[in-house]
Amino acid sequence: MQMGWRWDFTFEILPQMAIATLNTILAAGVGYAIALIVGLFFLLGQKTPFKIVNWINREIVEFIRSTPLLIQLFFVYFVLPQFGVTLSAWVCGMITIGLHFGTYLSEVYRGALEGVPKSQWEACRALNFSTIYTYRRIVLPQAFPIAIPGMGNYLVGIFKDTPLLSTIGVAELFHAATAVGGYNYRYLEPYTLVGLIFLTLSIPAAMWVRKLENDVNKAQGKIKK
C-alpha cells in the first residue's frame, strides 16, 4: 500500500465526497428545521396551566437531553421495528436529530422569553393587549436577539453530529469517506477531506450567526432610539 498523500486519488474521490457533502447539508438542514418546530412544542408544554402536563413535558425534555444521541439513533432504528415501527435510515436520522436538539432549543426559547423584562408583560396586561399581540409585537422581537446565539450554536452542533448518522447507514460525508477508504484501502485522503469540508462549512456558518446577531442587536438599538 502506497504511503503519503496522493493528489490523483484525492481528485478522483472528490465527486463522491461532494455528493456526500450535499447529503450532509440536507440532513443538517432538515434536522434543524424539525428541531426548531419540536422546540416550540416543548416550550408550549412548559407554559400550560396544567401542572401534570408541565411535569411530564419537563421529564421528557430532561430524559432526551440526558441520553446520548447515538443511543437514541440505535433505539429508534433497531429497537422500534420490534414493536412494529419501521423507519428508513434517513427518516430515523431526521426524527432523532430533530427530537434531540429540539429539547435543547426549547431551553433556548425559554431562556430568551425569561430574558424579556417582567415589566414588559405587566405593561401589556395593563394595556389589555391580547396574548397573541403581546407575543408578536412586544415579547418575541425582544426575545429573538437573546435566542440567536444559542440557536446558532445548535445549528453548528447538528452539522457536526451528522457523522453519527453513518452508524445506521445514512450516506452522509463520514459514511462516504469510510466507504471510499475501505474500498481503496486508503483513509488519509478521504478522512482529511472530511475534516476540511466540515471546517470549511462550520466556520462560515458560525460567522454568519455572529453577523446576524450583531445586525439584529443594531436594529434593536435603532428602534429603541
Short mmCIF file of C-alpha atoms in Angstrom, two decimals:
data_model
loop_
_atom_site.label_atom_id
_atom_site.label_comp_id
_atom_site.label_asym_id
_atom_site.label_seq_id
_atom_site.Cartn_x
_atom_site.Cartn_y
_atom_site.Cartn_z
CA MET A 1 0.00 0.00 0.00
CA GLN A 2 1.44 3.32 -1.10
CA MET A 3 2.01 5.76 1.77
CA GLY A 4 1.85 9.55 1.65
CA TRP A 5 -0.64 11.94 0.11
CA ARG A 6 -1.86 11.19 -3.42
CA TRP A 7 -3.35 14.10 -5.31
CA ASP A 8 -4.62 11.92 -8.13
CA PHE A 9 -6.63 9.83 -5.68
CA THR A 10 -7.89 12.99 -3.99
CA PHE A 11 -9.27 14.40 -7.24
CA GLU A 12 -10.70 11.00 -8.12
CA ILE A 13 -12.84 10.81 -4.99
CA LEU A 14 -13.86 14.49 -4.93
CA PRO A 15 -17.15 13.99 -6.86
CA GLN A 16 -18.26 11.26 -4.48
CA MET A 17 -17.33 13.39 -1.48
CA ALA A 18 -19.16 16.37 -2.96
CA ILE A 19 -22.40 14.37 -3.28
CA ALA A 20 -21.99 13.15 0.29
CA THR A 21 -21.45 16.76 1.40
CA LEU A 22 -24.80 17.73 -0.12
CA ASN A 23 -26.42 14.86 1.78
CA THR A 24 -24.81 16.09 4.99
CA ILE A 25 -26.04 19.65 4.45
CA LEU A 26 -29.52 18.32 3.67
CA ALA A 27 -29.53 16.15 6.79
CA ALA A 28 -28.38 19.05 8.97
CA GLY A 29 -30.91 21.45 7.43
CA VAL A 30 -33.90 19.12 7.73
CA GLY A 31 -32.89 18.04 11.23
CA TYR A 32 -32.54 21.67 12.32
CA ALA A 33 -35.91 22.62 10.84
CA ILE A 34 -37.56 19.77 12.75
CA ALA A 35 -35.71 20.80 15.92
CA LEU A 36 -36.97 24.39 15.63
CA ILE A 37 -40.58 23.18 15.50
CA VAL A 38 -40.16 20.48 18.16
CA GLY A 39 -38.53 23.04 20.44
CA LEU A 40 -41.62 25.24 20.19
CA PHE A 41 -43.88 22.34 21.15
CA PHE A 42 -41.72 21.51 24.15
CA LEU A 43 -41.77 25.19 25.13
CA LEU A 44 -45.57 25.33 24.92
CA GLY A 45 -45.67 22.18 27.05
CA GLN A 46 -43.93 24.10 29.79
CA LYS A 47 -46.31 27.05 29.58
CA THR A 48 -49.61 25.24 30.07
CA PRO A 49 -51.69 25.91 33.21
CA PHE A 50 -51.77 22.16 33.94
CA LYS A 51 -49.00 21.13 36.32
CA ILE A 52 -49.11 17.47 35.33
CA VAL A 53 -48.56 18.40 31.67
CA ASN A 54 -45.69 20.68 32.64
CA TRP A 55 -44.11 17.93 34.75
CA ILE A 56 -44.40 15.28 32.02
CA ASN A 57 -43.02 17.67 29.42
CA ARG A 58 -40.11 18.57 31.68
CA GLU A 59 -39.25 14.94 32.37
CA ILE A 60 -39.31 14.10 28.65
CA VAL A 61 -37.00 17.01 27.88
CA GLU A 62 -34.57 16.04 30.62
CA PHE A 63 -34.60 12.38 29.58
CA ILE A 64 -33.80 13.18 25.94
CA ARG A 65 -31.13 15.70 26.88
CA SER A 66 -29.52 13.29 29.35
CA THR A 67 -29.10 10.38 26.92
CA PRO A 68 -26.58 10.27 24.05
CA LEU A 69 -27.78 10.95 20.54
CA LEU A 70 -26.10 7.74 19.33
CA ILE A 71 -28.13 5.61 21.75
CA GLN A 72 -31.31 7.34 20.63
CA LEU A 73 -30.46 6.64 16.99
CA PHE A 74 -29.90 2.96 17.71
CA PHE A 75 -33.08 2.71 19.73
CA VAL A 76 -35.27 4.28 17.03
CA TYR A 77 -33.64 2.38 14.17
CA PHE A 78 -33.06 -1.05 15.72
CA VAL A 79 -35.50 -1.36 18.64
CA LEU A 80 -38.71 0.25 17.37
CA PRO A 81 -39.04 -2.28 14.48
CA GLN A 82 -39.51 -4.95 17.16
CA PHE A 83 -42.70 -3.09 18.13
CA GLY A 84 -43.88 -2.77 14.54
CA VAL A 85 -42.47 0.72 13.85
CA THR A 86 -40.04 0.52 10.94
CA LEU A 87 -38.43 3.67 9.57
CA SER A 88 -35.88 4.23 6.85
CA ALA A 89 -32.41 5.30 7.90
CA TRP A 90 -33.00 8.84 6.63
CA VAL A 91 -36.34 9.27 8.38
CA CYS A 92 -34.96 7.75 11.56
CA GLY A 93 -31.98 10.11 11.49
CA MET A 94 -34.04 13.24 10.84
CA ILE A 95 -36.62 12.46 13.54
CA THR A 96 -34.00 11.57 16.12
CA ILE A 97 -31.87 14.65 15.45
CA GLY A 98 -34.97 16.84 15.48
CA LEU A 99 -36.18 15.47 18.81
CA HIS A 100 -32.75 15.54 20.41
CA PHE A 101 -31.86 19.09 19.50
CA GLY A 102 -35.46 20.25 19.86
CA THR A 103 -35.14 19.73 23.60
CA TYR A 104 -32.08 21.99 23.68
CA LEU A 105 -33.75 24.64 21.55
CA SER A 106 -36.78 24.60 23.85
CA GLU A 107 -34.46 25.69 26.66
CA VAL A 108 -33.01 28.37 24.42
CA TYR A 109 -36.53 29.65 23.73
CA ARG A 110 -37.44 29.52 27.41
CA GLY A 111 -34.32 31.42 28.43
CA ALA A 112 -34.98 34.05 25.76
CA LEU A 113 -38.56 34.58 26.93
CA GLU A 114 -37.46 34.83 30.54
CA GLY A 115 -34.86 37.37 29.43
CA VAL A 116 -37.61 39.81 28.49
CA PRO A 117 -38.19 42.12 31.49
CA LYS A 118 -41.31 41.32 33.50
CA SER A 119 -42.29 44.98 33.26
CA GLN A 120 -42.97 44.40 29.55
CA TRP A 121 -45.50 41.66 30.34
CA GLU A 122 -47.10 43.76 33.06
CA ALA A 123 -47.41 46.76 30.75
CA CYS A 124 -49.10 44.62 28.09
CA ARG A 125 -51.61 43.29 30.63
CA ALA A 126 -52.25 46.81 31.91
CA LEU A 127 -52.94 47.97 28.34
CA ASN A 128 -55.24 44.96 27.81
CA PHE A 129 -53.22 43.63 24.86
CA SER A 130 -54.20 40.17 23.66
CA THR A 131 -51.77 37.29 24.23
CA ILE A 132 -51.08 36.92 20.51
CA TYR A 133 -50.43 40.64 20.10
CA THR A 134 -48.20 40.68 23.18
CA TYR A 135 -46.04 37.86 21.84
CA ARG A 136 -45.97 39.05 18.22
CA ARG A 137 -45.30 42.75 18.73
CA ILE A 138 -43.73 43.07 22.17
CA VAL A 139 -42.15 39.89 23.53
CA LEU A 140 -40.79 38.00 20.51
CA PRO A 141 -38.95 40.98 18.98
CA GLN A 142 -37.09 41.32 22.29
CA ALA A 143 -36.58 37.60 22.84
CA PHE A 144 -35.27 36.81 19.36
CA PRO A 145 -31.88 38.58 19.78
CA ILE A 146 -31.38 36.72 23.06
CA ALA A 147 -32.08 33.37 21.40
CA ILE A 148 -29.87 33.84 18.32
CA PRO A 149 -26.52 32.76 19.88
CA GLY A 150 -27.99 29.53 21.27
CA MET A 151 -29.88 28.77 18.07
CA GLY A 152 -26.71 29.32 16.05
CA ASN A 153 -24.64 27.09 18.32
CA TYR A 154 -27.06 24.21 17.92
CA LEU A 155 -27.16 24.68 14.15
CA VAL A 156 -23.41 24.13 14.06
CA GLY A 157 -23.79 21.34 16.62
CA ILE A 158 -26.27 19.47 14.43
CA PHE A 159 -23.96 19.80 11.45
CA LYS A 160 -21.03 18.36 13.42
CA ASP A 161 -23.15 15.49 14.77
CA THR A 162 -24.32 14.30 11.34
CA PRO A 163 -21.44 11.72 11.16
CA LEU A 164 -23.35 9.74 13.79
CA LEU A 165 -25.92 9.02 11.09
CA SER A 166 -23.34 6.83 9.36
CA THR A 167 -23.84 4.26 12.14
CA ILE A 168 -27.31 3.47 10.77
CA GLY A 169 -26.31 3.63 7.11
CA VAL A 170 -27.17 7.19 6.12
CA ALA A 171 -24.95 8.15 3.17
CA GLU A 172 -23.56 11.36 4.64
CA LEU A 173 -19.98 12.64 4.45
CA PHE A 174 -18.32 10.42 7.05
CA HIS A 175 -20.12 7.34 5.75
CA ALA A 176 -18.88 8.07 2.23
CA ALA A 177 -15.31 8.62 3.44
CA THR A 178 -15.34 5.30 5.30
CA ALA A 179 -16.72 3.50 2.25
CA VAL A 180 -14.10 5.06 -0.05
CA GLY A 181 -11.29 4.29 2.39
CA GLY A 182 -12.40 0.69 2.85
CA TYR A 183 -12.77 0.07 -0.88
CA ASN A 184 -9.37 1.56 -1.79
CA TYR A 185 -7.51 0.75 1.45
CA ARG A 186 -6.65 4.44 1.76
CA TYR A 187 -8.06 6.55 4.58
CA LEU A 188 -5.68 9.52 4.63
CA GLU A 189 -7.26 11.46 1.79
CA PRO A 190 -10.98 10.81 2.46
CA TYR A 191 -10.80 11.47 6.19
CA THR A 192 -8.67 14.56 5.66
CA LEU A 193 -11.23 15.84 3.16
CA VAL A 194 -13.99 15.21 5.70
CA GLY A 195 -12.21 17.36 8.26
CA LEU A 196 -11.51 20.14 5.76
CA ILE A 197 -15.09 20.14 4.45
CA PHE A 198 -16.57 20.32 7.94
CA LEU A 199 -14.17 23.13 8.79
CA THR A 200 -14.97 24.98 5.57
CA LEU A 201 -18.70 24.83 6.25
CA SER A 202 -18.75 25.28 10.04
CA ILE A 203 -16.62 28.42 10.25
CA PRO A 204 -18.69 30.47 7.72
CA ALA A 205 -21.89 29.26 9.44
CA ALA A 206 -20.62 30.44 12.82
CA MET A 207 -19.54 33.77 11.32
CA TRP A 208 -22.96 34.21 9.70
CA VAL A 209 -24.72 33.59 13.01
CA ARG A 210 -22.48 36.13 14.73
CA LYS A 211 -23.16 38.68 11.99
CA LEU A 212 -26.91 38.05 12.26
CA GLU A 213 -26.73 38.59 16.00
CA ASN A 214 -24.87 41.89 15.54
CA ASP A 215 -27.28 43.07 12.84
CA VAL A 216 -30.33 42.27 14.97
CA ASN A 217 -28.81 44.00 18.00
CA LYS A 218 -28.04 47.08 15.90
CA ALA A 219 -31.58 47.10 14.56
CA GLN A 220 -32.96 46.81 18.08
CA GLY A 221 -30.73 49.68 19.17
CA LYS A 222 -32.04 51.91 16.41
CA ILE A 223 -35.64 51.09 17.30
CA LYS A 224 -35.05 51.97 20.97
CA LYS A 225 -33.57 55.32 19.95
#
